[in-house]
Amino acid sequence: HAKGEGRNNFQYYRDSMNSAMVERANMESKLREAIRDNRLFLLYQPQADLRTGEVIGVEALVRWKDPELGMISPSTFIPFAEENGLIVEIGTWVLEQACKQAVAWLDETDYPIKVAVNVSAVQFAKGNFQEVVRNTLARTGLDPAHLCLEITETSFMEHIDRIDVVLEEIRELGVLIALDDFGKGFSSLNYLRQFPIDILKIDRGFVNELSTTSDTGAIITAIIAMAHALGIKVIAEGVENTQQLECLRERNCDFVQGFYLHVPQDGRKIPPLLVIE
Ligand code: C2E
Ligand code: MG
Ligand code: MG
Ligand code: MG
């Protein structure tokens, strides 16, 4: 009997492994299709000045809606696309799309909006990322001062040998650099002085605990003070309620982003938000 069970378990294991592989292959071909047929799209989440409430920028967030699978979260398909390399193509498309959109807003509103674009460590590893950025700016005509690239510490850890050169070149173009998800992993304080960073984004995990845990408040106070001492501005991510907003205000946070203020939305909904009071 036991023997039979073992076999079934093995069979089960093999079947589920196969189906996982089939699923991956299926997902990869669907993602390729989506890229080819231009079915990825971007939403934009406003980032606001904490003191005035003015929208100072938006973060471009990629979305994938498959006719059969439905909406697939970027937390699922971005890591997948990083594994199979599709992220390079996706990332280039996102950058171009976001730059074009920013140019359209700037023309339409004359408001000095900035667009932030997430960049994967895999894109840096390709080696020609500076050129991609330079060419995209040239093609779209976006003033580099209106572009911010959000990178995570993974980029620093995995490509530490050349990332400083790449970042310097990008920075020389006049593009801003933000360190995303700060505090989520092993975020070294050293990154802040070692690399040319303009903006630090406090991970939403910290912000989430703000209203309940006092230790988190102390850590955020320290992060903000340290960033400011280094001439770095701070954005808090994932602000979901007024208590968090007030805690951040008390701690001199510069900018906020989160569902409490604005959810990610279609590009057409952004211009009405761009008003100087
Ligand atoms: P991220 O760059 O840290 O982006 C912020 C994420 O937090 C977004 O999730 C946003 O919708 C979500 N968010 C914003 N405010 C709140 C809030 O108040 N509460 C909560 N719970 N969440 C909030 P999203 O759009 O699902 O993206 C997840 C991650 O996927 C992003 O995290 C980023 O790492 C990655 N991603 C998204 N778009 C791109 C892209 O174009 N390129 C690359 N490389 N990665 C991307
Ligand atoms: Mg204009
Ligand atoms: Mg981001
Ligand atoms: Mg983040």
mmCIF file of C-alpha atoms and ligand atoms in Angstrom:
data_model
loop_
_atom_site.group_PDB
_atom_site.id
_atom_site.type_symbol
_atom_site.label_atom_id
_atom_site.label_comp_id
_atom_site.label_asym_id
_atom_site.label_seq_id
_atom_site.Cartn_x
_atom_site.Cartn_y
_atom_site.Cartn_z
ATOM 1 C CA HIS A 1 0.000 0.000 0.000
ATOM 2 C CA ALA A 2 2.744 2.387 1.072
ATOM 3 C CA LYS A 3 4.531 1.684 -2.168
ATOM 4 C CA GLY A 4 1.446 2.633 -4.120
ATOM 5 C CA GLU A 5 1.057 5.855 -2.219
ATOM 6 C CA GLY A 6 4.681 6.769 -2.874
ATOM 7 C CA ARG A 7 4.121 6.250 -6.528
ATOM 8 C CA ASN A 8 1.024 8.392 -6.470
ATOM 9 C CA ASN A 9 2.900 11.106 -4.668
ATOM 10 C CA PHE A 10 5.623 10.918 -7.247
ATOM 11 C CA GLN A 11 3.078 10.927 -10.016
ATOM 12 C CA TYR A 12 1.378 13.887 -8.415
ATOM 13 C CA TYR A 13 4.671 15.681 -7.998
ATOM 14 C CA ARG A 14 5.631 15.010 -11.599
ATOM 15 C CA ASP A 15 2.255 16.132 -12.909
ATOM 16 C CA SER A 16 2.262 19.333 -10.918
ATOM 17 C CA MET A 17 5.824 20.017 -11.974
ATOM 18 C CA ASN A 18 4.832 19.494 -15.576
ATOM 19 C CA SER A 19 1.799 21.683 -15.233
ATOM 20 C CA ALA A 20 3.881 24.389 -13.563
ATOM 21 C CA MET A 21 6.247 24.217 -16.522
ATOM 22 C CA VAL A 22 3.364 24.281 -18.973
ATOM 23 C CA GLU A 23 1.927 27.210 -17.072
ATOM 24 C CA ARG A 24 5.219 29.068 -17.259
ATOM 25 C CA ALA A 25 5.588 28.379 -20.953
ATOM 26 C CA ASN A 26 2.000 29.440 -21.474
ATOM 27 C CA MET A 27 2.490 32.600 -19.469
ATOM 28 C CA GLU A 28 5.669 33.420 -21.363
ATOM 29 C CA SER A 29 3.996 33.077 -24.752
ATOM 30 C CA LYS A 30 1.031 35.126 -23.560
ATOM 31 C CA LEU A 31 3.347 37.830 -22.281
ATOM 32 C CA ARG A 32 5.223 37.855 -25.603
ATOM 33 C CA GLU A 33 1.891 38.192 -27.364
ATOM 34 C CA ALA A 34 0.854 41.045 -25.097
ATOM 35 C CA ILE A 35 4.090 42.898 -25.833
ATOM 36 C CA ARG A 36 3.749 42.288 -29.559
ATOM 37 C CA ASP A 37 0.087 43.309 -29.702
ATOM 38 C CA ASN A 38 0.689 46.345 -27.529
ATOM 39 C CA ARG A 39 -1.620 45.115 -24.782
ATOM 40 C CA LEU A 40 0.472 46.244 -21.841
ATOM 41 C CA PHE A 41 -0.501 49.632 -20.523
ATOM 42 C CA LEU A 42 0.507 52.112 -17.892
ATOM 43 C CA LEU A 43 -1.288 53.655 -14.960
ATOM 44 C CA TYR A 44 0.111 56.674 -13.174
ATOM 45 C CA GLN A 45 0.065 57.232 -9.422
ATOM 46 C CA PRO A 46 0.464 60.847 -8.284
ATOM 47 C CA GLN A 47 3.118 61.848 -5.771
ATOM 48 C CA ALA A 48 2.234 64.914 -3.735
ATOM 49 C CA ASP A 49 4.085 67.578 -1.797
ATOM 50 C CA LEU A 50 3.258 66.858 1.844
ATOM 51 C CA ARG A 51 3.033 70.522 2.803
ATOM 52 C CA THR A 52 1.011 71.929 -0.094
ATOM 53 C CA GLY A 53 -0.728 68.813 -1.402
ATOM 54 C CA GLU A 54 0.395 69.746 -4.909
ATOM 55 C CA VAL A 55 1.098 66.883 -7.279
ATOM 56 C CA ILE A 56 4.807 67.034 -8.099
ATOM 57 C CA GLY A 57 5.119 63.839 -10.073
ATOM 58 C CA VAL A 58 3.586 60.530 -11.012
ATOM 59 C CA GLU A 59 4.951 56.995 -10.933
ATOM 60 C CA ALA A 60 4.321 54.916 -14.054
ATOM 61 C CA LEU A 61 3.088 51.424 -13.142
ATOM 62 C CA VAL A 62 2.781 48.758 -15.821
ATOM 63 C CA ARG A 63 -0.380 46.677 -16.182
ATOM 64 C CA TRP A 64 -1.085 43.495 -18.087
ATOM 65 C CA LYS A 65 -4.595 42.334 -18.856
ATOM 66 C CA ASP A 66 -4.785 39.021 -20.659
ATOM 67 C CA PRO A 67 -8.066 38.124 -22.426
ATOM 68 C CA GLU A 68 -8.087 34.676 -20.740
ATOM 69 C CA LEU A 69 -6.033 35.097 -17.581
ATOM 70 C CA GLY A 70 -7.438 38.521 -16.661
ATOM 71 C CA MET A 71 -5.362 41.099 -14.795
ATOM 72 C CA ILE A 72 -1.938 39.854 -13.812
ATOM 73 C CA SER A 73 -0.164 41.838 -11.118
ATOM 74 C CA PRO A 74 3.268 43.283 -11.909
ATOM 75 C CA SER A 75 4.448 41.655 -8.665
ATOM 76 C CA THR A 76 3.839 38.372 -10.511
ATOM 77 C CA PHE A 77 4.863 39.085 -14.079
ATOM 78 C CA ILE A 78 7.783 41.464 -13.533
ATOM 79 C CA PRO A 79 9.885 38.907 -11.573
ATOM 80 C CA PHE A 80 8.885 36.355 -14.231
ATOM 81 C CA ALA A 81 9.940 38.714 -17.023
ATOM 82 C CA GLU A 82 13.218 39.315 -15.179
ATOM 83 C CA GLU A 83 13.913 35.581 -15.234
ATOM 84 C CA ASN A 84 13.249 35.106 -18.937
ATOM 85 C CA GLY A 85 14.717 38.418 -20.053
ATOM 86 C CA LEU A 86 11.478 39.910 -21.394
ATOM 87 C CA ILE A 87 11.857 42.710 -18.859
ATOM 88 C CA VAL A 88 14.390 44.414 -21.125
ATOM 89 C CA GLU A 89 11.827 44.824 -23.888
ATOM 90 C CA ILE A 90 9.056 45.690 -21.426
ATOM 91 C CA GLY A 91 11.259 48.211 -19.621
ATOM 92 C CA THR A 92 12.230 49.956 -22.846
ATOM 93 C CA TRP A 93 8.573 50.162 -23.852
ATOM 94 C CA VAL A 94 7.521 51.502 -20.424
ATOM 95 C CA LEU A 95 10.222 54.171 -20.531
ATOM 96 C CA GLU A 96 9.230 55.325 -24.012
ATOM 97 C CA GLN A 97 5.539 55.319 -23.207
ATOM 98 C CA ALA A 98 6.002 57.256 -19.958
ATOM 99 C CA CYS A 99 8.243 59.851 -21.634
ATOM 100 C CA LYS A 100 5.718 60.368 -24.441
ATOM 101 C CA GLN A 101 2.934 60.756 -21.909
ATOM 102 C CA ALA A 102 4.951 63.292 -19.919
ATOM 103 C CA VAL A 103 5.617 65.338 -23.059
ATOM 104 C CA ALA A 104 1.868 65.346 -23.793
ATOM 105 C CA TRP A 105 1.044 66.530 -20.242
ATOM 106 C CA LEU A 106 3.717 69.221 -20.382
ATOM 107 C CA ASP A 107 2.313 70.494 -23.668
ATOM 108 C CA GLU A 108 -1.248 70.352 -22.424
ATOM 109 C CA THR A 109 -0.811 71.916 -19.003
ATOM 110 C CA ASP A 110 2.532 73.760 -18.788
ATOM 111 C CA TYR A 111 2.749 72.281 -15.287
ATOM 112 C CA PRO A 112 6.246 71.050 -14.291
ATOM 113 C CA ILE A 113 5.188 67.432 -13.784
ATOM 114 C CA LYS A 114 7.816 64.698 -13.365
ATOM 115 C CA VAL A 115 7.362 61.098 -14.394
ATOM 116 C CA ALA A 116 9.019 58.285 -12.443
ATOM 117 C CA VAL A 117 9.792 54.985 -14.164
ATOM 118 C CA ASN A 118 10.777 51.738 -12.440
ATOM 119 C CA VAL A 119 13.964 50.158 -13.730
ATOM 120 C CA SER A 120 14.842 46.520 -13.104
ATOM 121 C CA ALA A 121 18.347 45.389 -12.131
ATOM 122 C CA VAL A 122 18.266 43.205 -15.246
ATOM 123 C CA GLN A 123 18.036 46.324 -17.431
ATOM 124 C CA PHE A 124 21.213 47.682 -15.858
ATOM 125 C CA ALA A 125 22.948 44.372 -16.464
ATOM 126 C CA LYS A 126 22.462 44.785 -20.218
ATOM 127 C CA GLY A 127 25.196 47.382 -20.281
ATOM 128 C CA ASN A 128 23.632 49.782 -22.775
ATOM 129 C CA PHE A 129 21.008 51.186 -20.463
ATOM 130 C CA GLN A 130 22.478 54.698 -20.588
ATOM 131 C CA GLU A 131 22.016 54.668 -24.360
ATOM 132 C CA VAL A 132 18.447 53.473 -24.048
ATOM 133 C CA VAL A 133 17.693 56.401 -21.751
ATOM 134 C CA ARG A 134 19.553 58.925 -23.916
ATOM 135 C CA ASN A 135 17.858 57.699 -27.106
ATOM 136 C CA THR A 136 14.414 57.649 -25.538
ATOM 137 C CA LEU A 137 14.796 61.215 -24.321
ATOM 138 C CA ALA A 138 15.999 62.299 -27.756
ATOM 139 C CA ARG A 139 13.206 60.495 -29.582
ATOM 140 C CA THR A 140 10.406 61.729 -27.347
ATOM 141 C CA GLY A 141 11.826 65.192 -26.739
ATOM 142 C CA LEU A 142 11.293 64.992 -22.984
ATOM 143 C CA ASP A 143 13.384 67.384 -20.914
ATOM 144 C CA PRO A 144 15.552 65.036 -18.765
ATOM 145 C CA ALA A 145 14.751 67.115 -15.669
ATOM 146 C CA HIS A 146 11.202 65.735 -15.904
ATOM 147 C CA LEU A 147 12.287 62.100 -15.744
ATOM 148 C CA CYS A 148 13.081 60.149 -12.590
ATOM 149 C CA LEU A 149 14.325 56.556 -12.619
ATOM 150 C CA GLU A 150 13.351 54.390 -9.652
ATOM 151 C CA ILE A 151 15.827 51.676 -8.847
ATOM 152 C CA THR A 152 15.924 49.151 -6.032
ATOM 153 C CA GLU A 153 18.900 48.118 -3.983
ATOM 154 C CA THR A 154 19.006 44.832 -5.907
ATOM 155 C CA SER A 155 20.581 46.816 -8.735
ATOM 156 C CA PHE A 156 23.336 47.953 -6.406
ATOM 157 C CA MET A 157 23.934 44.520 -4.971
ATOM 158 C CA GLU A 158 24.017 42.598 -8.235
ATOM 159 C CA HIS A 159 25.841 45.013 -10.475
ATOM 160 C CA ILE A 160 27.850 46.946 -7.997
ATOM 161 C CA ASP A 161 30.918 47.135 -10.238
ATOM 162 C CA ARG A 162 29.449 49.195 -13.018
ATOM 163 C CA ILE A 163 26.271 50.655 -11.603
ATOM 164 C CA ASP A 164 28.022 53.779 -10.349
ATOM 165 C CA VAL A 165 29.292 54.524 -13.871
ATOM 166 C CA VAL A 166 25.860 53.938 -15.407
ATOM 167 C CA LEU A 167 24.168 56.095 -12.786
ATOM 168 C CA GLU A 168 26.686 58.900 -13.191
ATOM 169 C CA GLU A 169 26.133 58.943 -16.947
ATOM 170 C CA ILE A 170 22.365 58.986 -16.512
ATOM 171 C CA ARG A 171 22.653 61.701 -13.913
ATOM 172 C CA GLU A 172 24.851 63.758 -16.261
ATOM 173 C CA LEU A 173 21.939 63.730 -18.704
ATOM 174 C CA GLY A 174 19.982 65.577 -16.010
ATOM 175 C CA VAL A 175 17.725 62.651 -15.079
ATOM 176 C CA LEU A 176 16.813 62.158 -11.404
ATOM 177 C CA ILE A 177 17.525 58.926 -9.531
ATOM 178 C CA ALA A 178 15.269 57.531 -6.800
ATOM 179 C CA LEU A 179 16.121 54.624 -4.518
ATOM 180 C CA ASP A 180 12.901 52.569 -4.331
ATOM 181 C CA ASP A 181 11.602 50.363 -1.483
ATOM 182 C CA PHE A 182 14.155 51.686 0.991
ATOM 183 C CA GLY A 183 14.127 49.629 4.188
ATOM 184 C CA LYS A 184 12.590 46.538 2.630
ATOM 185 C CA GLY A 185 15.710 44.436 2.267
ATOM 186 C CA PHE A 186 19.219 44.999 3.466
ATOM 187 C CA SER A 187 19.246 48.648 2.450
ATOM 188 C CA SER A 188 22.709 49.796 3.318
ATOM 189 C CA LEU A 189 23.068 53.349 4.517
ATOM 190 C CA ASN A 190 26.250 53.299 2.527
ATOM 191 C CA TYR A 191 24.314 53.337 -0.758
ATOM 192 C CA LEU A 192 23.129 56.805 0.078
ATOM 193 C CA ARG A 193 26.581 58.328 -0.010
ATOM 194 C CA GLN A 194 28.133 55.924 -2.484
ATOM 195 C CA PHE A 195 25.662 56.545 -5.297
ATOM 196 C CA PRO A 196 24.218 59.706 -6.820
ATOM 197 C CA ILE A 197 20.713 59.505 -5.391
ATOM 198 C CA ASP A 198 18.263 62.422 -5.489
ATOM 199 C CA ILE A 199 15.256 60.801 -3.854
ATOM 200 C CA LEU A 200 14.753 58.063 -1.292
ATOM 201 C CA LYS A 201 11.446 56.199 -1.230
ATOM 202 C CA ILE A 202 10.563 54.725 2.151
ATOM 203 C CA ASP A 203 9.086 51.270 1.645
ATOM 204 C CA ARG A 204 5.399 50.976 2.300
ATOM 205 C CA GLY A 205 6.034 48.224 4.848
ATOM 206 C CA PHE A 206 7.432 50.906 7.176
ATOM 207 C CA VAL A 207 4.673 53.374 6.442
ATOM 208 C CA ASN A 208 2.116 50.657 7.106
ATOM 209 C CA GLU A 209 3.412 50.151 10.658
ATOM 210 C CA LEU A 210 3.601 53.848 11.395
ATOM 211 C CA SER A 211 0.309 54.191 13.208
ATOM 212 C CA THR A 212 0.792 51.152 15.434
ATOM 213 C CA THR A 213 4.468 50.746 16.239
ATOM 214 C CA SER A 214 6.481 53.475 17.889
ATOM 215 C CA ASP A 215 9.842 51.971 16.894
ATOM 216 C CA THR A 216 8.926 52.411 13.253
ATOM 217 C CA GLY A 217 8.346 56.101 13.883
ATOM 218 C CA ALA A 218 11.849 56.424 15.317
ATOM 219 C CA ILE A 219 13.364 54.643 12.327
ATOM 220 C CA ILE A 220 11.499 56.847 9.867
ATOM 221 C CA THR A 221 12.578 59.966 11.759
ATOM 222 C CA ALA A 222 16.184 58.801 11.462
ATOM 223 C CA ILE A 223 15.917 57.883 7.765
ATOM 224 C CA ILE A 224 14.449 61.280 6.889
ATOM 225 C CA ALA A 225 17.009 63.211 8.940
ATOM 226 C CA MET A 226 19.840 61.268 7.393
ATOM 227 C CA ALA A 227 18.543 61.712 3.840
ATOM 228 C CA HIS A 228 18.107 65.441 4.374
ATOM 229 C CA ALA A 229 21.611 65.770 5.789
ATOM 230 C CA LEU A 230 22.849 64.246 2.528
ATOM 231 C CA GLY A 231 20.705 66.544 0.386
ATOM 232 C CA ILE A 232 18.297 63.742 -0.551
ATOM 233 C CA LYS A 233 14.505 64.251 -0.703
ATOM 234 C CA VAL A 234 12.160 61.654 0.770
ATOM 235 C CA ILE A 235 8.950 60.128 -0.593
ATOM 236 C CA ALA A 236 6.868 57.876 1.673
ATOM 237 C CA GLU A 237 5.117 55.098 -0.262
ATOM 238 C CA GLY A 238 1.840 53.391 0.542
ATOM 239 C CA VAL A 239 0.201 56.109 2.626
ATOM 240 C CA GLU A 240 -3.275 54.745 3.366
ATOM 241 C CA ASN A 241 -4.699 56.931 6.111
ATOM 242 C CA THR A 242 -4.584 60.312 7.770
ATOM 243 C CA GLN A 243 -2.678 59.063 10.860
ATOM 244 C CA GLN A 244 0.188 57.953 8.648
ATOM 245 C CA LEU A 245 0.083 61.252 6.794
ATOM 246 C CA GLU A 246 0.274 63.227 10.051
ATOM 247 C CA CYS A 247 3.121 61.083 11.401
ATOM 248 C CA LEU A 248 5.047 61.747 8.201
ATOM 249 C CA ARG A 249 4.291 65.461 8.368
ATOM 250 C CA GLU A 250 5.646 65.642 11.942
ATOM 251 C CA ARG A 251 8.794 63.945 10.709
ATOM 252 C CA ASN A 252 9.392 66.404 7.857
ATOM 253 C CA CYS A 253 8.841 63.952 5.038
ATOM 254 C CA ASP A 254 8.892 65.821 1.707
ATOM 255 C CA PHE A 255 6.498 63.870 -0.513
ATOM 256 C CA VAL A 256 3.815 61.218 -0.164
ATOM 257 C CA GLN A 257 2.335 58.584 -2.436
ATOM 258 C CA GLY A 258 -0.480 56.201 -1.578
ATOM 259 C CA PHE A 259 -4.094 55.143 -1.916
ATOM 260 C CA TYR A 260 -5.133 57.717 0.704
ATOM 261 C CA LEU A 261 -4.163 60.493 -1.721
ATOM 262 C CA HIS A 262 -4.462 59.004 -5.198
ATOM 263 C CA VAL A 263 -4.684 55.502 -6.650
ATOM 264 C CA PRO A 264 -2.811 54.652 -9.855
ATOM 265 C CA GLN A 265 -4.924 55.917 -12.751
ATOM 266 C CA ASP A 266 -5.270 56.371 -16.468
ATOM 267 C CA GLY A 267 -3.056 59.062 -17.978
ATOM 268 C CA ARG A 268 -6.076 61.081 -19.107
ATOM 269 C CA LYS A 269 -7.112 61.601 -15.488
ATOM 270 C CA ILE A 270 -3.826 63.290 -14.563
ATOM 271 C CA PRO A 271 -4.062 66.797 -16.136
ATOM 272 C CA PRO A 272 -7.069 67.875 -13.993
ATOM 273 C CA LEU A 273 -4.908 67.175 -10.918
ATOM 274 C CA LEU A 274 -2.181 69.511 -12.135
ATOM 275 C CA VAL A 275 -3.344 72.820 -10.763
ATOM 276 C CA ILE A 276 -1.347 75.380 -8.867
ATOM 277 C CA GLU A 277 -3.511 76.682 -6.019
HETATM 278 P P1 C2E B 1 6.819 49.901 -6.562
HETATM 279 O O1 C2E B 1 7.721 50.468 -7.591
HETATM 280 O O2 C2E B 1 7.258 50.018 -5.153
HETATM 281 O O3 C2E B 1 5.410 50.597 -6.809
HETATM 282 C C1 C2E B 1 4.502 50.923 -5.796
HETATM 283 C C2 C2E B 1 3.453 49.852 -5.641
HETATM 284 O O4 C2E B 1 2.669 50.134 -4.475
HETATM 285 C C3 C2E B 1 2.441 49.803 -6.791
HETATM 286 O O5 C2E B 1 2.017 48.456 -6.944
HETATM 287 C C4 C2E B 1 1.291 50.648 -6.252
HETATM 288 O O6 C2E B 1 0.051 50.374 -6.876
HETATM 289 C C5 C2E B 1 1.306 50.214 -4.816
HETATM 290 N N1 C2E B 1 0.690 51.188 -3.922
HETATM 291 C C6 C2E B 1 0.645 52.528 -4.047
HETATM 292 N N2 C2E B 1 0.016 53.100 -3.006
HETATM 293 C C7 C2E B 1 -0.348 52.097 -2.174
HETATM 294 C C8 C2E B 1 -1.041 52.048 -0.910
HETATM 295 O O7 C2E B 1 -1.441 53.045 -0.341
HETATM 296 N N3 C2E B 1 -1.214 50.809 -0.369
HETATM 297 C C9 C2E B 1 -0.784 49.663 -0.969
HETATM 298 N N4 C2E B 1 -1.024 48.512 -0.360
HETATM 299 N N5 C2E B 1 -0.119 49.680 -2.158
HETATM 300 C C10 C2E B 1 0.098 50.875 -2.746
HETATM 301 P P2 C2E B 1 1.948 47.746 -8.373
HETATM 302 O O8 C2E B 1 1.515 48.719 -9.412
HETATM 303 O O9 C2E B 1 1.172 46.488 -8.189
HETATM 304 O O10 C2E B 1 3.463 47.400 -8.666
HETATM 305 C C11 C2E B 1 4.167 46.508 -7.854
HETATM 306 C C12 C2E B 1 5.644 46.512 -8.175
HETATM 307 O O11 C2E B 1 5.849 46.038 -9.497
HETATM 308 C C13 C2E B 1 6.259 47.926 -8.158
HETATM 309 O O12 C2E B 1 6.544 48.323 -6.841
HETATM 310 C C14 C2E B 1 7.498 47.664 -8.981
HETATM 311 O O13 C2E B 1 8.492 47.038 -8.212
HETATM 312 C C15 C2E B 1 6.986 46.683 -10.017
HETATM 313 N N6 C2E B 1 6.649 47.425 -11.241
HETATM 314 C C16 C2E B 1 5.503 48.043 -11.603
HETATM 315 N N7 C2E B 1 5.613 48.620 -12.823
HETATM 316 C C17 C2E B 1 6.887 48.367 -13.231
HETATM 317 C C18 C2E B 1 7.636 48.691 -14.417
HETATM 318 O O14 C2E B 1 7.184 49.364 -15.346
HETATM 319 N N8 C2E B 1 8.935 48.228 -14.468
HETATM 320 C C19 C2E B 1 9.490 47.491 -13.465
HETATM 321 N N9 C2E B 1 10.762 47.073 -13.588
HETATM 322 N N10 C2E B 1 8.817 47.188 -12.331
HETATM 323 C C20 C2E B 1 7.540 47.616 -12.223
HETATM 324 MG MG MG B 2 4.545 73.257 -22.187
HETATM 325 MG MG MG B 3 8.632 52.277 -7.776
HETATM 326 MG MG MG B 4 8.369 50.987 -4.002
#
